[in-house]
Amino acid sequence: MHEPNRTITTPATRYGDPIHRPRPIEPHTVLLPTDIPPGVDWVTLPNGVRTLAYTQPHAAPVPVAECVQPEGIPRWARTTALLAPTLGGGIAAAGFGISYAAPGVLAMAEALWATVAFIAAGTLAPLLLRATRRTGGRGAGPVQHITQNITATGVFGRANGIINHR
């Protein structure tokens, strides 16, 4: 029922120590010599690993066709292309603002028309009154002058007055 105590032979691991696990053995495919392309051979690397590698230089390099460099984009075209969205966005923002301000602008226009009418009435009324005074109206007699003298004694005194017709 009870197993005897065994001594641990592996050292205790600390936090942060790398964990070493044995690598599984990968099955290798068999490569026949007829399957190896020309110019490829087995090579031993400095660390002892054997691998396939190119041992001969490639055939003559393929001549690269001379590329014609396209001319760069002119500065004015680049600037125009960058400013076009900005200008369009500004116009859109202005239109949006005007759509919000339109009711207020219409109300101000009506108020301005009312102000213009008030000024016109204030200017024309005295002119019309002067014109009717000069002609004396229809069959109006001579203008009478009335003089009035009022006197009062004290702040709460009774006022007395005299009217003189001339």
mmCIF file of C-alpha atoms in Angstrom:
data_model
loop_
_atom_site.group_PDB
_atom_site.id
_atom_site.type_symbol
_atom_site.label_atom_id
_atom_site.label_comp_id
_atom_site.label_asym_id
_atom_site.label_seq_id
_atom_site.Cartn_x
_atom_site.Cartn_y
_atom_site.Cartn_z
ATOM 1 C CA MET A 1 0.000 0.000 0.000
ATOM 2 C CA HIS A 2 2.704 2.400 0.801
ATOM 3 C CA GLU A 3 5.679 2.875 -1.505
ATOM 4 C CA PRO A 4 9.097 3.364 -0.007
ATOM 5 C CA ASN A 5 10.675 6.820 -0.252
ATOM 6 C CA ARG A 6 12.812 7.396 -3.318
ATOM 7 C CA THR A 7 15.515 9.954 -3.701
ATOM 8 C CA ILE A 8 15.068 12.544 -6.456
ATOM 9 C CA THR A 9 17.961 12.500 -8.899
ATOM 10 C CA THR A 10 16.975 15.546 -11.014
ATOM 11 C CA PRO A 11 17.820 19.018 -9.717
ATOM 12 C CA ALA A 12 14.932 21.283 -8.750
ATOM 13 C CA THR A 13 13.964 23.784 -11.447
ATOM 14 C CA ARG A 14 13.637 27.434 -10.712
ATOM 15 C CA TYR A 15 11.140 29.860 -12.156
ATOM 16 C CA GLY A 16 12.407 31.127 -15.497
ATOM 17 C CA ASP A 17 14.682 28.166 -16.234
ATOM 18 C CA PRO A 18 14.245 26.843 -19.767
ATOM 19 C CA ILE A 19 12.420 23.566 -20.075
ATOM 20 C CA HIS A 20 14.390 20.967 -21.994
ATOM 21 C CA ARG A 21 12.340 18.345 -23.725
ATOM 22 C CA PRO A 22 13.796 15.700 -25.971
ATOM 23 C CA ARG A 23 13.107 16.298 -29.648
ATOM 24 C CA PRO A 24 10.998 13.726 -31.422
ATOM 25 C CA ILE A 25 12.803 11.896 -34.174
ATOM 26 C CA GLU A 26 11.501 13.013 -37.540
ATOM 27 C CA PRO A 27 11.236 10.435 -40.291
ATOM 28 C CA HIS A 28 13.544 11.238 -43.210
ATOM 29 C CA THR A 29 12.540 10.675 -46.756
ATOM 30 C CA VAL A 30 14.957 8.780 -48.882
ATOM 31 C CA LEU A 31 16.329 10.842 -51.731
ATOM 32 C CA LEU A 32 17.629 8.888 -54.668
ATOM 33 C CA PRO A 33 20.647 10.229 -56.571
ATOM 34 C CA THR A 34 18.512 10.470 -59.696
ATOM 35 C CA ASP A 35 16.179 12.880 -57.908
ATOM 36 C CA ILE A 36 18.947 15.378 -57.150
ATOM 37 C CA PRO A 37 19.075 18.155 -59.796
ATOM 38 C CA PRO A 38 22.395 18.976 -61.485
ATOM 39 C CA GLY A 39 24.638 21.354 -59.532
ATOM 40 C CA VAL A 40 23.302 20.156 -56.138
ATOM 41 C CA ASP A 41 25.405 17.953 -53.858
ATOM 42 C CA TRP A 42 25.670 16.863 -50.228
ATOM 43 C CA VAL A 43 27.598 19.411 -48.141
ATOM 44 C CA THR A 44 28.767 19.255 -44.528
ATOM 45 C CA LEU A 45 28.207 22.561 -42.705
ATOM 46 C CA PRO A 46 30.647 23.897 -40.059
ATOM 47 C CA ASN A 47 28.385 22.689 -37.251
ATOM 48 C CA GLY A 48 28.524 19.096 -38.615
ATOM 49 C CA VAL A 49 25.104 18.936 -40.226
ATOM 50 C CA ARG A 50 24.935 17.394 -43.693
ATOM 51 C CA THR A 51 22.569 19.002 -46.143
ATOM 52 C CA LEU A 52 21.980 19.461 -49.848
ATOM 53 C CA ALA A 53 23.308 22.673 -51.377
ATOM 54 C CA TYR A 54 24.184 24.194 -54.730
ATOM 55 C CA THR A 55 27.866 23.516 -55.379
ATOM 56 C CA GLN A 56 28.191 25.047 -58.836
ATOM 57 C CA PRO A 57 27.260 28.519 -59.874
ATOM 58 C CA HIS A 58 24.049 28.974 -61.752
ATOM 59 C CA ALA A 59 24.038 29.131 -65.489
ATOM 60 C CA ALA A 60 24.824 32.469 -67.098
ATOM 61 C CA PRO A 61 22.821 35.199 -65.455
ATOM 62 C CA VAL A 62 19.774 36.240 -67.378
ATOM 63 C CA PRO A 63 20.383 39.666 -68.880
ATOM 64 C CA VAL A 64 18.115 42.187 -67.271
ATOM 65 C CA ALA A 65 16.233 44.277 -69.763
ATOM 66 C CA GLU A 66 17.090 47.897 -69.390
ATOM 67 C CA CYS A 67 14.194 49.514 -67.574
ATOM 68 C CA VAL A 68 13.072 52.895 -68.684
ATOM 69 C CA GLN A 69 12.573 55.075 -65.647
ATOM 70 C CA PRO A 70 9.230 56.817 -65.872
ATOM 71 C CA GLU A 71 9.366 60.536 -65.358
ATOM 72 C CA GLY A 72 8.406 61.711 -61.920
ATOM 73 C CA ILE A 73 5.070 63.301 -61.171
ATOM 74 C CA PRO A 74 5.308 67.080 -61.554
ATOM 75 C CA ARG A 75 5.158 69.067 -58.327
ATOM 76 C CA TRP A 76 2.068 71.025 -59.419
ATOM 77 C CA ALA A 77 0.176 67.763 -60.057
ATOM 78 C CA ARG A 78 1.175 66.365 -56.675
ATOM 79 C CA THR A 79 0.155 69.594 -54.914
ATOM 80 C CA THR A 80 -3.150 69.704 -56.770
ATOM 81 C CA ALA A 81 -3.869 66.085 -55.928
ATOM 82 C CA LEU A 82 -3.176 66.739 -52.246
ATOM 83 C CA LEU A 83 -5.213 69.955 -52.125
ATOM 84 C CA ALA A 84 -8.265 68.612 -53.965
ATOM 85 C CA PRO A 85 -9.674 66.615 -51.005
ATOM 86 C CA THR A 86 -8.909 69.487 -48.645
ATOM 87 C CA LEU A 87 -10.712 71.978 -50.855
ATOM 88 C CA GLY A 88 -13.645 69.609 -51.320
ATOM 89 C CA GLY A 89 -13.841 69.018 -47.568
ATOM 90 C CA GLY A 90 -13.807 72.754 -46.920
ATOM 91 C CA ILE A 91 -16.608 73.332 -49.388
ATOM 92 C CA ALA A 92 -18.615 70.507 -47.813
ATOM 93 C CA ALA A 93 -18.081 71.957 -44.333
ATOM 94 C CA ALA A 94 -19.133 75.416 -45.544
ATOM 95 C CA GLY A 95 -22.289 74.010 -47.115
ATOM 96 C CA PHE A 96 -23.068 72.116 -43.925
ATOM 97 C CA GLY A 97 -22.612 75.282 -41.866
ATOM 98 C CA ILE A 98 -24.753 77.337 -44.221
ATOM 99 C CA SER A 99 -27.525 74.737 -44.018
ATOM 100 C CA TYR A 100 -27.519 75.126 -40.242
ATOM 101 C CA ALA A 101 -27.333 78.927 -40.444
ATOM 102 C CA ALA A 102 -30.017 79.334 -43.147
ATOM 103 C CA PRO A 103 -32.984 79.853 -40.775
ATOM 104 C CA GLY A 104 -31.059 82.494 -38.832
ATOM 105 C CA VAL A 105 -29.959 84.225 -42.042
ATOM 106 C CA LEU A 106 -33.566 84.354 -43.265
ATOM 107 C CA ALA A 107 -34.723 85.810 -39.938
ATOM 108 C CA MET A 108 -31.971 88.445 -40.070
ATOM 109 C CA ALA A 109 -32.950 89.331 -43.643
ATOM 110 C CA GLU A 110 -36.542 89.903 -42.548
ATOM 111 C CA ALA A 111 -35.357 92.009 -39.607
ATOM 112 C CA LEU A 112 -33.203 94.077 -41.966
ATOM 113 C CA TRP A 113 -36.173 94.668 -44.274
ATOM 114 C CA ALA A 114 -38.227 95.781 -41.269
ATOM 115 C CA THR A 115 -35.408 98.149 -40.276
ATOM 116 C CA VAL A 116 -35.258 99.566 -43.798
ATOM 117 C CA ALA A 117 -39.048 100.129 -43.742
ATOM 118 C CA PHE A 118 -38.801 101.844 -40.336
ATOM 119 C CA ILE A 119 -36.025 104.142 -41.558
ATOM 120 C CA ALA A 120 -37.958 104.941 -44.711
ATOM 121 C CA ALA A 121 -41.087 105.762 -42.697
ATOM 122 C CA GLY A 122 -39.049 107.916 -40.322
ATOM 123 C CA THR A 123 -37.575 109.816 -43.246
ATOM 124 C CA LEU A 124 -40.759 110.246 -45.283
ATOM 125 C CA ALA A 125 -43.145 111.189 -42.450
ATOM 126 C CA PRO A 126 -41.486 114.554 -41.628
ATOM 127 C CA LEU A 127 -41.252 115.387 -45.321
ATOM 128 C CA LEU A 128 -44.989 114.764 -45.771
ATOM 129 C CA LEU A 129 -45.818 116.804 -42.669
ATOM 130 C CA ARG A 130 -43.743 119.758 -43.898
ATOM 131 C CA ALA A 131 -45.433 119.619 -47.282
ATOM 132 C CA THR A 132 -48.900 119.815 -45.714
ATOM 133 C CA ARG A 133 -47.884 122.725 -43.415
ATOM 134 C CA ARG A 134 -46.584 124.822 -46.291
ATOM 135 C CA THR A 135 -49.799 124.605 -48.184
ATOM 136 C CA GLY A 136 -51.737 125.314 -45.007
ATOM 137 C CA GLY A 137 -54.072 122.420 -45.570
ATOM 138 C CA ARG A 138 -57.513 122.852 -47.160
ATOM 139 C CA GLY A 139 -59.005 126.246 -46.323
ATOM 140 C CA ALA A 140 -57.041 126.536 -43.092
ATOM 141 C CA GLY A 141 -56.970 129.967 -41.511
ATOM 142 C CA PRO A 142 -54.016 131.809 -40.035
ATOM 143 C CA VAL A 143 -51.985 129.997 -37.380
ATOM 144 C CA GLN A 144 -52.868 131.035 -33.812
ATOM 145 C CA HIS A 145 -50.212 131.439 -31.128
ATOM 146 C CA ILE A 146 -51.071 130.466 -27.578
ATOM 147 C CA THR A 147 -48.796 131.418 -24.695
ATOM 148 C CA GLN A 148 -49.128 129.643 -21.390
ATOM 149 C CA ASN A 149 -47.507 130.695 -18.100
ATOM 150 C CA ILE A 150 -47.677 128.237 -15.190
ATOM 151 C CA THR A 151 -46.324 128.911 -11.701
ATOM 152 C CA ALA A 152 -46.184 126.644 -8.676
ATOM 153 C CA THR A 153 -44.903 127.259 -5.136
ATOM 154 C CA GLY A 154 -43.073 124.446 -3.370
ATOM 155 C CA VAL A 155 -42.715 120.838 -4.305
ATOM 156 C CA PHE A 156 -46.323 119.967 -3.533
ATOM 157 C CA GLY A 157 -47.791 123.417 -4.202
ATOM 158 C CA ARG A 158 -50.801 124.081 -6.382
ATOM 159 C CA ALA A 159 -50.133 125.237 -9.936
ATOM 160 C CA ASN A 160 -51.742 128.385 -11.368
ATOM 161 C CA GLY A 161 -51.639 129.289 -15.020
ATOM 162 C CA ILE A 162 -52.615 131.950 -17.552
ATOM 163 C CA ILE A 163 -53.395 131.320 -21.241
ATOM 164 C CA ASN A 164 -52.939 134.207 -23.661
ATOM 165 C CA HIS A 165 -54.392 134.009 -27.186
ATOM 166 C CA ARG A 166 -52.706 136.281 -29.700
#
